[in-house]
Structures are given as structure tokens and as C-alpha cells.
Coordinates of C-alpha atoms (C1' of nucleotides) in Angstrom, one line a residue:
Chain A
M1334 CA 8.0 -13.3 0.5
D1335 CA 10.1 -11.6 -2.2
T1336 CA 8.7 -8.4 -3.6
H1337 CA 10.0 -6.0 -6.3
I1338 CA 8.8 -3.1 -8.4
S1339 CA 7.5 -4.4 -11.7
M1340 CA 9.4 -3.6 -14.9
I1341 CA 7.9 -2.4 -18.1
S1342 CA 6.9 -5.6 -19.9
D1343 CA 4.7 -6.7 -22.8
V1344 CA 2.2 -8.3 -20.4
S1345 CA 0.5 -6.2 -17.9
P1346 CA 0.2 -7.6 -14.4
F1347 CA -3.5 -6.6 -14.6
R1348 CA -4.3 -8.8 -17.6
Q1349 CA -6.1 -11.5 -15.6
L1350 CA -7.9 -8.9 -13.4
V1351 CA -9.2 -7.0 -16.5
A1352 CA -10.4 -10.3 -18.0
K1353 CA -12.2 -11.1 -14.8
L1354 CA -13.8 -7.6 -14.6
R1355 CA -14.9 -7.9 -18.2
R1356 CA -16.8 -11.1 -17.2
L1357 CA -18.6 -9.2 -14.4
A1358 CA -19.6 -6.0 -16.1
P1359 CA -19.4 -4.3 -19.5
I1360 CA -16.3 -2.3 -18.9
D1361 CA -15.1 -0.1 -21.7
E1362 CA -11.6 1.0 -22.9
A1363 CA -11.4 4.0 -20.5
D1364 CA -12.2 1.6 -17.6
E1365 CA -9.5 -0.8 -18.8
A1366 CA -7.0 2.1 -19.1
A1367 CA -7.8 3.2 -15.6
V1368 CA -7.1 -0.3 -14.3
L1369 CA -3.8 -0.5 -16.2
A1370 CA -2.8 2.9 -14.8
L1371 CA -3.2 1.8 -11.2
P1372 CA -0.1 2.3 -9.0
H1373 CA 1.2 -1.2 -8.1
R1374 CA 3.9 -3.6 -7.3
V1375 CA 4.3 -7.2 -8.3
G1376 CA 5.2 -9.7 -5.7
R1377 CA 6.0 -13.4 -5.5
A1378 CA 5.0 -15.8 -2.7
R1379 CA 5.9 -19.4 -1.9
A1380 CA 3.4 -22.1 -1.0
R1381 CA 2.0 -21.6 2.5
D1382 CA 3.1 -17.9 2.7
Y1383 CA 0.5 -15.7 4.3
L1384 CA -0.7 -12.7 2.3
I1385 CA -3.1 -11.3 4.9
R1386 CA -3.4 -12.3 8.6
E1387 CA -6.6 -12.2 10.7
G1388 CA -6.6 -9.1 12.9
S1389 CA -4.3 -7.1 10.7
K1390 CA -5.2 -3.8 8.9
P1391 CA -4.3 -4.2 5.3
H1392 CA -3.4 -1.0 3.4
E1393 CA -2.9 -2.7 0.1
C1394 CA -5.2 -4.7 -2.0
C1395 CA -3.9 -7.8 -3.8
A1396 CA -5.0 -9.8 -6.8
L1397 CA -3.7 -13.2 -8.0
I1398 CA -1.7 -13.3 -11.2
D1399 CA -0.6 -16.8 -11.1
G1400 CA -1.0 -19.7 -8.7
Y1401 CA -3.7 -20.5 -6.1
A1402 CA -4.7 -19.1 -2.8
A1403 CA -7.1 -19.9 0.0
R1404 CA -8.9 -18.0 2.8
S1405 CA -9.0 -19.6 6.1
K1406 CA -10.0 -19.2 9.8
L1407 CA -8.7 -21.0 12.8
G1408 CA -10.9 -23.0 15.2
V1409 CA -10.3 -23.1 19.0
N1410 CA -8.5 -26.5 18.9
G1411 CA -6.1 -25.2 16.3
G1412 CA -8.0 -26.7 13.4
R1413 CA -8.0 -24.7 10.2
Q1414 CA -11.1 -24.2 8.2
I1415 CA -10.6 -23.1 4.6
V1416 CA -13.5 -21.0 3.5
S1417 CA -12.7 -20.5 -0.2
F1418 CA -10.1 -21.1 -2.9
H1419 CA -8.9 -18.5 -5.5
I1420 CA -7.6 -18.6 -9.0
P1421 CA -5.7 -16.1 -11.2
G1422 CA -7.6 -12.9 -11.7
D1423 CA -9.3 -13.1 -8.3
I1424 CA -9.1 -10.0 -6.0
L1425 CA -8.1 -11.4 -2.7
D1426 CA -9.3 -8.7 -0.3
I1427 CA -11.9 -6.5 -1.8
Q1428 CA -13.5 -6.5 1.7
H1429 CA -10.7 -4.2 3.0
L1430 CA -11.9 -1.4 0.7
F1431 CA -14.6 -0.9 3.4
L1432 CA -13.7 -2.9 6.4
E1433 CA -10.6 -2.0 8.4
R1434 CA -9.5 -5.2 10.0
A1435 CA -9.1 -8.6 8.5
D1436 CA -11.4 -11.3 9.9
H1437 CA -9.6 -14.2 8.3
N1438 CA -6.3 -15.3 6.8
V1439 CA -5.3 -15.4 3.2
Q1440 CA -2.6 -17.9 2.2
V1441 CA -1.2 -19.0 -1.1
I1442 CA -1.4 -22.8 -1.5
S1443 CA 1.1 -22.9 -4.4
D1444 CA 4.0 -20.7 -5.5
A1445 CA 2.2 -17.6 -6.8
T1446 CA 2.6 -14.2 -8.3
L1447 CA 0.5 -11.2 -7.2
V1448 CA -0.2 -7.6 -7.8
W1449 CA -0.5 -5.2 -4.9
V1450 CA -2.4 -2.0 -5.3
P1451 CA -2.8 0.7 -2.6
M1452 CA -6.2 0.4 -1.1
A1453 CA -7.0 4.1 -1.6
A1454 CA -6.3 3.8 -5.3
M1455 CA -8.5 0.8 -5.6
R1456 CA -11.3 2.6 -3.7
A1457 CA -11.0 5.6 -6.0
L1458 CA -11.2 3.4 -9.0
A1459 CA -14.4 1.9 -7.8
T1460 CA -16.1 5.3 -7.3
Q1461 CA -14.6 7.1 -10.3
R1462 CA -15.4 4.3 -12.7
P1463 CA -19.0 3.2 -12.0
T1464 CA -18.9 0.1 -14.2
I1465 CA -15.8 -1.1 -12.4
G1466 CA -17.7 -0.4 -9.1
T1467 CA -20.5 -2.6 -10.4
A1468 CA -18.0 -5.3 -11.3
F1469 CA -16.5 -5.1 -7.7
W1470 CA -20.0 -5.4 -6.3
R1471 CA -20.9 -8.4 -8.4
D1472 CA -17.6 -10.0 -7.4
A1473 CA -18.2 -9.5 -3.7
L1474 CA -21.8 -10.7 -3.9
I1475 CA -20.8 -13.8 -5.9
D1476 CA -18.1 -14.5 -3.2
A1477 CA -20.9 -14.3 -0.6
S1478 CA -23.0 -16.7 -2.6
I1479 CA -20.1 -19.2 -2.7
F1480 CA -19.7 -18.9 1.1
R1481 CA -23.4 -19.7 1.5
E1482 CA -23.0 -22.8 -0.7
W1483 CA -20.1 -23.9 1.4
V1484 CA -22.2 -23.7 4.6
L1485 CA -24.6 -26.0 2.8
N1486 CA -21.8 -28.2 1.6
V1487 CA -20.2 -28.6 5.0
G1488 CA -23.5 -28.7 6.9
R1489 CA -25.6 -31.1 4.9
R1490 CA -23.7 -33.3 2.4
D1491 CA -21.9 -36.5 3.2
A1492 CA -18.1 -36.8 2.9
K1493 CA -17.8 -38.1 -0.7
T1494 CA -20.4 -35.7 -2.1
R1495 CA -18.9 -32.8 -0.2
I1496 CA -15.4 -33.4 -1.6
A1497 CA -16.7 -33.9 -5.1
H1498 CA -18.8 -30.7 -4.8
M1499 CA -15.8 -28.6 -3.7
L1500 CA -13.7 -29.9 -6.5
C1501 CA -16.5 -29.4 -9.1
E1502 CA -16.7 -25.8 -8.0
F1503 CA -13.0 -25.2 -8.4
I1504 CA -13.0 -26.8 -11.9
V1505 CA -16.0 -24.9 -13.1
R1506 CA -14.6 -21.6 -11.9
R1507 CA -11.3 -22.3 -13.6
A1508 CA -13.0 -23.2 -16.8
A1509 CA -15.1 -20.0 -16.7
A1510 CA -11.9 -18.1 -16.4
G1511 CA -10.5 -19.8 -19.5
L1512 CA -8.0 -21.8 -17.5
G1513 CA -8.7 -25.3 -18.9
T1514 CA -11.5 -27.9 -19.0
A1515 CA -12.3 -30.4 -16.4
E1516 CA -10.4 -33.2 -18.0
Q1517 CA -7.3 -31.0 -18.5
T1518 CA -7.2 -29.6 -15.0
Q1519 CA -4.6 -30.9 -12.5
L1520 CA -6.0 -30.1 -9.1
P1521 CA -3.5 -28.4 -6.9
F1522 CA -4.7 -29.6 -3.5
S1523 CA -3.1 -31.7 -0.9
Q1524 CA -5.5 -34.1 0.9
E1525 CA -4.9 -32.0 4.0
E1526 CA -6.2 -28.9 2.2
I1527 CA -9.2 -30.7 0.9
G1528 CA -9.9 -31.8 4.4
D1529 CA -9.5 -28.3 5.8
A1530 CA -12.0 -27.0 3.2
T1531 CA -14.6 -29.7 3.8
G1532 CA -14.4 -30.1 7.5
L1533 CA -13.0 -33.6 7.2
T1534 CA -9.7 -35.2 8.3
S1535 CA -7.1 -35.9 5.7
V1536 CA -7.4 -39.6 6.5
H1537 CA -11.0 -39.7 5.6
V1538 CA -10.4 -37.6 2.5
N1539 CA -7.9 -40.2 1.4
R1540 CA -10.5 -43.0 1.8
M1541 CA -13.1 -41.1 -0.1
L1542 CA -10.7 -40.3 -2.9
R1543 CA -9.9 -43.9 -3.2
E1544 CA -13.6 -44.7 -3.5
L1545 CA -14.0 -42.0 -6.2
A1546 CA -11.1 -43.5 -8.1
E1547 CA -12.5 -47.0 -7.7
A1548 CA -15.7 -45.8 -9.2
G1549 CA -13.8 -44.6 -12.2
L1550 CA -14.5 -40.9 -11.8
I1551 CA -11.0 -39.7 -11.0
V1552 CA -7.4 -40.7 -11.4
R1553 CA -4.8 -40.0 -8.8
K1554 CA -1.3 -39.4 -10.2
G1555 CA 1.2 -39.1 -7.4
R1556 CA 0.2 -35.9 -5.6
S1557 CA -2.3 -34.5 -8.1
L1558 CA -5.7 -35.5 -9.2
E1559 CA -7.5 -35.6 -12.5
I1560 CA -11.2 -36.0 -13.4
V1561 CA -11.7 -38.7 -16.0
D1562 CA -15.5 -38.8 -16.1
W1563 CA -16.7 -35.2 -15.7
D1564 CA -20.4 -36.0 -16.2
G1565 CA -20.3 -38.8 -13.7
F1566 CA -18.3 -36.7 -11.2
R1567 CA -20.6 -33.8 -11.5
R1568 CA -23.6 -36.1 -10.9
A1569 CA -21.9 -37.7 -7.9
A1570 CA -21.4 -34.2 -6.5
G1571 CA -25.0 -33.1 -7.2
F1572 CA -23.4 -30.0 -8.6
D1573 CA -25.5 -27.1 -10.0
A1574 CA -23.4 -24.0 -11.0
A1575 CA -26.3 -21.5 -10.6
Y1576 CA -24.9 -20.1 -7.4
L1577 CA -21.7 -19.0 -9.3
H1578 CA -23.8 -16.5 -11.3
L1579 CA -21.5 -17.1 -14.3
A1580 CA -23.9 -15.6 -16.9
A1581 CA -23.6 -11.8 -16.7
Chain B
M642 CA -48.9 -12.9 2.7
D643 CA -51.0 -9.7 3.2
T644 CA -49.6 -6.5 1.7
H645 CA -50.9 -3.0 1.6
I646 CA -49.9 0.5 0.8
S647 CA -48.5 2.2 4.0
M648 CA -50.5 5.0 5.4
I649 CA -49.1 8.3 6.7
S650 CA -48.0 7.6 10.2
D651 CA -45.8 9.0 12.9
V652 CA -43.3 6.2 12.6
S653 CA -41.5 5.8 9.3
P654 CA -41.2 2.2 8.1
F655 CA -37.6 3.1 7.4
R656 CA -36.7 3.9 11.0
Q657 CA -34.9 0.6 11.7
L658 CA -33.2 0.7 8.4
V659 CA -31.9 4.3 8.9
A660 CA -30.6 3.3 12.3
K661 CA -28.8 0.4 10.8
L662 CA -27.2 2.5 8.0
R663 CA -26.1 5.0 10.6
R664 CA -24.2 2.3 12.4
L665 CA -22.5 1.4 9.2
A666 CA -21.5 4.8 7.8
P667 CA -21.7 8.5 8.8
I668 CA -24.9 9.3 6.9
D669 CA -26.1 12.9 7.1
E670 CA -29.6 14.4 7.0
A671 CA -29.8 14.6 3.3
D672 CA -29.0 10.9 3.2
E673 CA -31.7 10.1 5.7
A674 CA -34.2 12.2 3.8
A675 CA -33.4 10.3 0.6
V676 CA -34.1 7.0 2.4
L677 CA -37.3 8.3 3.9
A678 CA -38.4 9.5 0.4
L679 CA -38.0 6.0 -1.2
P680 CA -41.1 4.7 -2.9
H681 CA -42.3 1.7 -0.9
R682 CA -45.0 -0.5 0.4
V683 CA -45.3 -2.2 3.8
G684 CA -46.1 -5.8 4.0
R685 CA -46.9 -8.4 6.6
A686 CA -45.8 -12.1 6.6
R687 CA -46.7 -15.0 8.8
A688 CA -44.1 -17.5 10.2
R689 CA -42.7 -19.7 7.5
D690 CA -43.8 -17.5 4.6
Y691 CA -41.3 -17.2 1.8
L692 CA -40.1 -13.7 0.8
I693 CA -37.8 -14.8 -1.9
R694 CA -37.4 -18.1 -3.6
E695 CA -34.3 -19.6 -5.0
G696 CA -34.3 -19.2 -8.8
S697 CA -36.7 -16.2 -8.9
K698 CA -35.8 -12.8 -10.2
P699 CA -36.7 -10.2 -7.5
H700 CA -37.6 -6.8 -8.7
E701 CA -38.2 -5.4 -5.2
C702 CA -35.8 -5.1 -2.3
C703 CA -37.1 -5.8 1.2
A704 CA -36.0 -4.9 4.7
L705 CA -37.3 -6.2 8.0
I706 CA -39.2 -3.8 10.2
D707 CA -40.3 -6.3 12.8
G708 CA -39.8 -10.0 13.4
Y709 CA -37.1 -12.4 12.3
A710 CA -36.1 -14.0 9.0
A711 CA -33.7 -16.7 7.7
R712 CA -31.9 -17.4 4.5
S713 CA -31.8 -21.1 3.5
K714 CA -30.8 -23.5 0.8
L715 CA -32.0 -27.0 0.1
G716 CA -29.8 -30.0 0.0
V717 CA -30.4 -33.0 -2.4
N718 CA -32.0 -35.1 0.3
G719 CA -34.5 -32.3 1.0
G720 CA -32.5 -31.2 4.0
R721 CA -32.7 -27.4 4.7
Q722 CA -29.5 -25.5 5.6
I723 CA -30.1 -22.1 7.1
V724 CA -27.2 -19.8 6.2
S725 CA -28.1 -16.7 8.3
F726 CA -30.7 -15.1 10.5
H727 CA -31.9 -11.6 10.3
I728 CA -33.3 -9.0 12.7
P729 CA -35.3 -5.8 12.3
G730 CA -33.4 -3.2 10.2
D731 CA -31.6 -5.8 8.1
I732 CA -31.8 -5.6 4.3
L733 CA -32.8 -9.0 3.1
D734 CA -31.7 -9.0 -0.5
I735 CA -29.1 -6.4 -1.2
Q736 CA -27.5 -9.0 -3.5
H737 CA -30.3 -8.5 -6.1
L738 CA -29.1 -4.9 -6.7
F739 CA -26.4 -6.5 -8.8
L740 CA -27.3 -10.2 -9.3
E741 CA -30.4 -11.1 -11.3
R742 CA -31.4 -14.5 -9.9
A743 CA -31.8 -15.6 -6.3
D744 CA -29.5 -18.4 -5.3
H745 CA -31.2 -19.1 -2.0
N746 CA -34.6 -18.7 -0.2
V747 CA -35.5 -16.1 2.3
Q748 CA -38.2 -17.0 4.8
V749 CA -39.6 -15.3 7.9
I750 CA -39.3 -17.4 11.0
S751 CA -41.9 -15.4 13.0
D752 CA -44.8 -13.2 12.1
A753 CA -43.1 -10.1 10.6
T754 CA -43.5 -6.7 9.0
L755 CA -41.5 -5.6 6.0
V756 CA -40.9 -2.7 3.7
W757 CA -40.6 -3.4 0.0
V758 CA -38.7 -0.9 -2.2
P759 CA -38.4 -1.1 -6.0
M760 CA -34.9 -2.4 -6.8
A761 CA -34.2 0.4 -9.3
A762 CA -34.9 3.0 -6.6
M763 CA -32.6 1.2 -4.2
R764 CA -29.8 1.1 -6.8
A765 CA -30.3 4.7 -7.6
L766 CA -30.0 5.6 -3.9
A767 CA -26.7 3.7 -3.6
T768 CA -25.1 5.6 -6.5
Q769 CA -26.6 9.0 -5.9
R770 CA -25.8 9.0 -2.1
P771 CA -22.2 7.7 -1.8
T772 CA -22.3 7.4 2.0
I773 CA -25.3 5.2 1.7
G774 CA -23.5 3.3 -1.0
T775 CA -20.6 2.8 1.5
A776 CA -23.1 1.6 4.2
F777 CA -24.5 -0.9 1.7
W778 CA -21.0 -2.1 0.9
R779 CA -20.1 -2.5 4.5
D780 CA -23.4 -4.4 5.1
A781 CA -22.8 -6.8 2.3
L782 CA -19.2 -7.4 3.4
I783 CA -20.2 -8.0 7.0
D784 CA -22.8 -10.5 5.7
A785 CA -20.0 -12.3 3.9
S786 CA -17.8 -12.3 7.0
I787 CA -20.7 -13.9 8.9
F788 CA -21.1 -16.6 6.2
R789 CA -17.4 -17.4 6.6
E790 CA -17.7 -17.7 10.3
W791 CA -20.7 -20.1 9.7
V792 CA -18.5 -22.3 7.5
L793 CA -16.1 -22.5 10.4
N794 CA -18.9 -23.1 12.8
V795 CA -20.4 -26.0 10.9
G796 CA -17.1 -27.4 9.7
R797 CA -15.0 -27.4 12.8
R798 CA -16.9 -27.0 16.1
D799 CA -18.6 -29.8 18.0
A800 CA -22.4 -29.8 18.4
K801 CA -22.7 -28.0 21.8
T802 CA -20.2 -25.2 20.9
R803 CA -21.7 -24.8 17.5
I804 CA -25.2 -24.2 18.9
A805 CA -23.9 -21.9 21.5
H806 CA -21.9 -19.9 19.0
M807 CA -24.8 -19.4 16.7
L808 CA -27.0 -18.2 19.6
C809 CA -24.2 -15.9 20.8
E810 CA -24.0 -14.3 17.4
F811 CA -27.7 -13.7 17.3
I812 CA -27.8 -12.1 20.7
V813 CA -24.8 -9.9 20.1
R814 CA -26.3 -8.7 16.8
R815 CA -29.6 -7.9 18.5
A816 CA -27.8 -6.1 21.3
A817 CA -25.8 -4.1 18.8
A818 CA -29.0 -3.0 17.1
G819 CA -30.4 -1.9 20.5
L820 CA -32.9 -4.7 20.7
G821 CA -32.1 -6.0 24.2
T822 CA -29.2 -7.5 26.2
A823 CA -28.4 -11.2 26.4
E824 CA -30.3 -11.8 29.6
Q825 CA -33.4 -10.0 28.3
T826 CA -33.5 -11.7 25.0
Q827 CA -36.1 -14.5 24.3
L828 CA -34.7 -16.5 21.5
P829 CA -37.2 -17.1 18.8
F830 CA -35.9 -20.4 17.4
S831 CA -37.5 -23.8 17.3
Q832 CA -35.0 -26.7 17.8
E833 CA -35.7 -27.7 14.2
E834 CA -34.4 -24.2 13.1
I835 CA -31.4 -24.4 15.3
G836 CA -30.6 -27.8 13.8
D837 CA -31.1 -26.5 10.3
A838 CA -28.7 -23.6 11.0
T839 CA -26.0 -25.8 12.6
G840 CA -26.2 -28.9 10.4
L841 CA -27.5 -31.0 13.2
T842 CA -30.8 -32.9 13.8
S843 CA -33.4 -31.4 16.0
V844 CA -33.1 -34.5 18.3
H845 CA -29.4 -33.8 18.9
V846 CA -30.1 -30.1 19.4
N847 CA -32.6 -31.1 22.1
R848 CA -29.9 -33.1 23.9
M849 CA -27.3 -30.4 23.7
L850 CA -29.8 -27.8 25.0
R851 CA -30.5 -30.0 27.9
E852 CA -26.8 -30.2 28.7
L853 CA -26.5 -26.4 28.4
A854 CA -29.4 -26.1 30.8
E855 CA -27.9 -28.6 33.2
A856 CA -24.7 -26.6 33.2
G857 CA -26.7 -23.6 34.3
L858 CA -26.0 -21.5 31.3
I859 CA -29.5 -21.3 29.8
V860 CA -33.1 -21.8 30.9
R861 CA -35.7 -23.3 28.7
K862 CA -39.2 -21.9 29.2
G863 CA -41.7 -23.9 27.1
R864 CA -40.7 -23.1 23.6
S865 CA -38.3 -20.3 24.1
L866 CA -34.8 -20.0 25.6
E867 CA -33.1 -17.5 27.8
I868 CA -29.4 -17.1 28.6
V869 CA -28.9 -16.9 32.4
D870 CA -25.1 -16.8 32.5
W871 CA -23.9 -14.7 29.5
D872 CA -20.2 -14.9 30.4
G873 CA -20.3 -18.6 30.9
F874 CA -22.3 -19.1 27.7
R875 CA -20.0 -16.9 25.7
R876 CA -17.0 -18.9 27.0
A877 CA -18.7 -22.2 26.2
A878 CA -19.2 -21.0 22.6
G879 CA -15.7 -19.7 22.2
F880 CA -17.3 -16.6 20.8
D881 CA -15.3 -13.6 19.6
A882 CA -17.4 -10.8 18.0
A883 CA -14.5 -9.4 15.9
Y884 CA -16.0 -10.9 12.7
L885 CA -19.1 -8.9 13.1
H886 CA -17.1 -5.7 12.6
L887 CA -19.4 -3.8 15.0
A888 CA -17.0 -0.9 15.6
A889 CA -17.4 1.5 12.6
Chain C
dC781 C1' -62.2 -29.9 20.5
dG782 C1' -59.1 -31.7 17.1
dA783 C1' -55.1 -31.3 14.2
dG784 C1' -50.8 -29.9 13.4
dT785 C1' -46.7 -28.4 15.5
dT786 C1' -42.9 -28.7 18.6
dG787 C1' -40.3 -30.9 22.4
dT788 C1' -38.5 -35.1 24.9
dT789 C1' -36.4 -39.4 25.7
dG790 C1' -34.6 -44.1 24.8
dA791 C1' -32.3 -47.8 22.1
dC792 C1' -29.6 -48.7 18.5
dT793 C1' -26.5 -47.7 14.3
dC794 C1' -22.9 -45.8 11.6
dA795 C1' -20.1 -42.2 9.2
dG796 C1' -16.3 -40.2 10.2
dG797 C1' -12.6 -39.3 13.8
dT798 C1' -8.4 -41.0 16.2
dC799 C1' -4.2 -43.2 16.7
dA800 C1' -0.3 -45.4 14.8
dA801 C1' 2.9 -47.0 11.5
dA802 C1' 4.9 -47.3 6.9
dC803 C1' 6.0 -45.5 2.7
dA804 C1' 7.1 -42.3 -1.2
dA805 C1' 9.1 -38.3 -3.1
dG806 C1' 11.5 -34.2 -3.5
dG807 C1' 15.0 -31.1 -1.7
dT808 C1' 19.3 -29.9 0.5
dG809 C1' 23.7 -29.8 2.3
dG810 C1' 27.9 -32.3 3.2
Chain D
dC1490 C1' 26.3 -39.4 -4.5
dC1491 C1' 24.3 -40.3 -0.2
dA1492 C1' 22.1 -39.3 4.3
dC1493 C1' 18.6 -36.9 6.1
dC1494 C1' 14.5 -34.1 6.5
dT1495 C1' 10.1 -32.5 5.4
dT1496 C1' 5.8 -32.9 3.5
dG1497 C1' 2.3 -35.8 1.8
dT1498 C1' -0.1 -40.4 1.1
dT1499 C1' -1.8 -44.9 2.5
dT1500 C1' -3.8 -48.5 5.4
dG1501 C1' -5.6 -50.8 9.4
dA1502 C1' -7.8 -51.2 14.0
dC1503 C1' -10.7 -49.2 17.0
dC1504 C1' -13.8 -45.5 19.0
dT1505 C1' -17.4 -42.0 19.5
dG1506 C1' -20.4 -38.1 18.3
dA1507 C1' -24.2 -37.5 16.1
dG1508 C1' -28.0 -39.7 13.2
dT1509 C1' -32.1 -42.7 13.0
dC1510 C1' -36.3 -44.6 14.4
dA1511 C1' -40.1 -44.6 17.3
dA1512 C1' -43.2 -43.3 20.7
dC1513 C1' -45.2 -40.0 23.5
dA1514 C1' -46.1 -35.4 25.8
dA1515 C1' -47.2 -30.7 25.6
dC1516 C1' -48.8 -26.6 23.3
dT1517 C1' -51.3 -23.6 20.0
dC1518 C1' -54.6 -22.1 17.1
dG1519 C1' -58.4 -22.4 14.0

DNA sequence: CGAGTTGTTGACTCAGGTCAAACAAGGTGG
DNA sequence: CCACCTTGTTTGACCTGAGTCAACAACTCG
């Protein structure tokens, strides 16, 4: 993983993060200035690189600028369970502001760009700028809500619905971050990753995706996926976005 | 659900809560005094009563004094998925300090006693007493860690391991709260509830419990369960408590 | 006592896992 | 430019863990 000190540029590495915080709480210009003034470095990672490993003690906090990431845990038999996906603007380890040791892995699932900020600076920001503290709180609580929905997804829905639900969530979150509508979005997941996120095997994921394609809901183009019938897809998933708490 | 204003008594309704906060952060006497001074009412609930309903907008925050509670969500087919269990001292809806609308239900699973505190007072406590704020943060983040573990549990472990893991977690959390060791603990779950928490049917839970009993790990006495071989049980569950972040 | 819960067991079914083999598409180094 | 490797997709045949259905037993409490 290549890392270098960021140069002065016309686009701040905190642009996506500020946009996200603004969606979570009414941050003002002083808040924004405080974020932009954070000490930091910009790093790059290649698909499959680990950003945080279970059991380590992170002393920097990272946020995604570009690309996608996933949190995962390993089962006894070596099976990986992905517990969430992340998009640009997401803070990937807000939990280490208050917990010492990582209880799961964070990996990028595509080539990605990240900002790293010393944990202490991030913690100071949260306390000295109460509105930012509130945004952090809301972010962490929404993450928890998403985990709860995943327990339901994996525990109670059948394979096809489960896959569709997970994809719906990803698309809606991307759209809420202004990163493209359902029909425009190319989903960046391998079938293996979809399986690891839904508790299914990649073989079965493949079969279910074929059925979804045969039903005219999605189109598979080589390695990537597109939704062609968003309403139908959403209905097939039984998706209700309330748990994402998008309205502030 | 019967509710009344608490009388002056020798035991504060906040005793368990203060003990829990103390395990999460180094709260001092002024912090404790601030908790004890919170406006509140004490309420009672009977097994299966709802404390919070999905979609509602709670304006009071509640903590368990005595008894057990569970968070749950409903699937399309009417199936219930329990996403966590709670023990005395737990705050049941810290998320509504910062999120308006409930995204899941909270139910007691036994007769229980609770303290209700106005949300605004709780929020003020978190900001005016930074150490308590930190305790709240750690509590919320540990909850999230538990949800992640549950995604793994439901997604990747087989039925017997899954049940054992869920029970291990409950026992370890109880023990950490000083509520009894593994061998002393009578587990308060119906097989239906164990099934709802693990994504299994109560019929299959019954079969797995029989196997665990035949293996000499547990004993079933009428409707309740006891662990007789904690080490063996823990091994059968592949349980590692790291994700509970018990060491402060 | 009677009614609603829970627990127990057996017979049968099926969604999803397992195993195995081909195939496709980049990427890389000679 | 080709040979080769890696990573991902696809399909088929077969198997099994967990669900479903149904009946009954045991317990609790109003």
C-alpha cells in the first residue's frame, strides 16, 4: 500500500467527508474549516489490501475518498463474513476513537484512495466541535442500524431476496451520497463478495443472479451488474430504506 | 404496562446503570451524582410487552433495572429476527439521543423493571459530563460490535455452534456485569426466542439443544437451561470474547 | 379447571451447499 | 506476440442441514 504526503491541490481530500457530515448534522463554516485543517496524509490502496486488521490497535482514522471498502470477520472454518460495504465519504473506523482494539478487518474491494488522520486529532475535533460530534454520533448509530438490518437479512430472507436487498442498500446509499442513480450504477462486487456478504456460496449467488436476470430485473455485463428495473428490483428485495435514516 | 413515579428508597433505580457506566469509563463522583439526579420514572413491564415500536418517535430513554429484553425486527413473511438481548444496567435506546425514529422494536422477554428518563435530560448529561459521554460512546460502539458478530453468527456458523455462541455471549455479558457465573446462570430463553435470535426454527433449536445435552454440555430443567461444562461449551461455540471489549 | 403457552418427536421435503470441470478475461514477462 | 497465471464466472450432478407439518405432552396461570 503506497502512501504519500498530500500536496496542495484545488480539491481537498476532505471534500467527500465534509459532504457526508453535512448530510448528518447542520455543520457551519467554522466546522468545515476545522475539518479541512485536520493533519492528514493521503494514501492509495489496491483491491484486496487490508486497511485495518482484527486485533490491531489503530492510531490513525481513515476515510474513503475514492473506491469501495468492506468490513469483514473470519469464521472458524476460514469463511469470511462481510458485515458492511463502504462508499466514498465514509469514515472507516470511527469506533477506534473510543475502542482500543479492532474487532474486525477493513479491506478495500477496489483500488481506492484514502485520507488518514491521527486518532487524537479526530477525537479532539469531535469534542471541540459539538455539531461534528453529533454528526459522528449519527454516523455510528446509522452504521449500527445497518448491522441490525444485516442480521435480519442473513437470518430471515431467502437467497434471492437477500442478495437483492443487499444490492438495493448499496445503490440507495450511493444515490444518497450523490454518486449516481440505480440505473447508472455499475455494481463493483464479485459474486464471491456478494456471497461473503449474504452468507451464501458464490455458486449459489451465481444461480440467483441468473434468475434475477431472467426475470428482467438486472443485466450482467461481464463482471459487473446493472439494475434495469429499479422498481421491480426494489419490490423483489422487499426493500424499505427507513433503517438508513437518510432524512436528517 | 404499569408505570408509577418512583418513591424515595434506599436503592437508586440508577444503581445498575451507574455500575455499567463505571465499567465503560472512569466516571467520578460528580458524574455519578449527575446520573442520580436525572429526572425519571420507574416502570414495570410483563413478558412480551413492547417498550419501543419500530417507526415510533421515542421521547424518553429507558434502561433495564431488572429482567431481560430483546431488540427485534420483522421480516416480510412475519418472521421475527431478534438482533440482541439485554441485561440489567443496559440502556435500551441510546440511539434515540441522535436518531428520531425507531428502526426496530424493543420488547422485554421476562417480567422487568425499567427507568425512563426524558431524552433531552439524557442528551444534556452526555454533553455536560464528557466522561459519561465517552461511556455512552463506548456502549454504543460495543453494541455495534455485537451486531457485527451476530451477522457472522447467523451467516457463517452451523446451527449447533450458532446457538451455543449466542448463549455464551449472554453468559459472559452477565458475568461481566456481576450477575453470576456460567454454571450459576439459568438462561431465560424459550426455544422460540433462541430460534428467532439465531435464524433457526424452534423445532431445530430443540433438536440441537438435545444434542448439546447428550454431549454433556448443558442440562435442561423444564423450561430453563444450565451450562454444566463451561469450557466444553465455550469450545463447542468457538467463542472468543474479544468483540465484547470488556477490558476498559 | 381450562386455555394458552412451551417443549418434544417423527416423517418428509427442499433450499442451498459441495464437488468438479470448463471457460473467459486481463495482466505480465519473455 | 504468445504462453501462462490469476481471478472470476458458469453449469451440472449430487447431497445434506434445516425447514415444514402434525400430533401430542407438559406446564402455568388466571
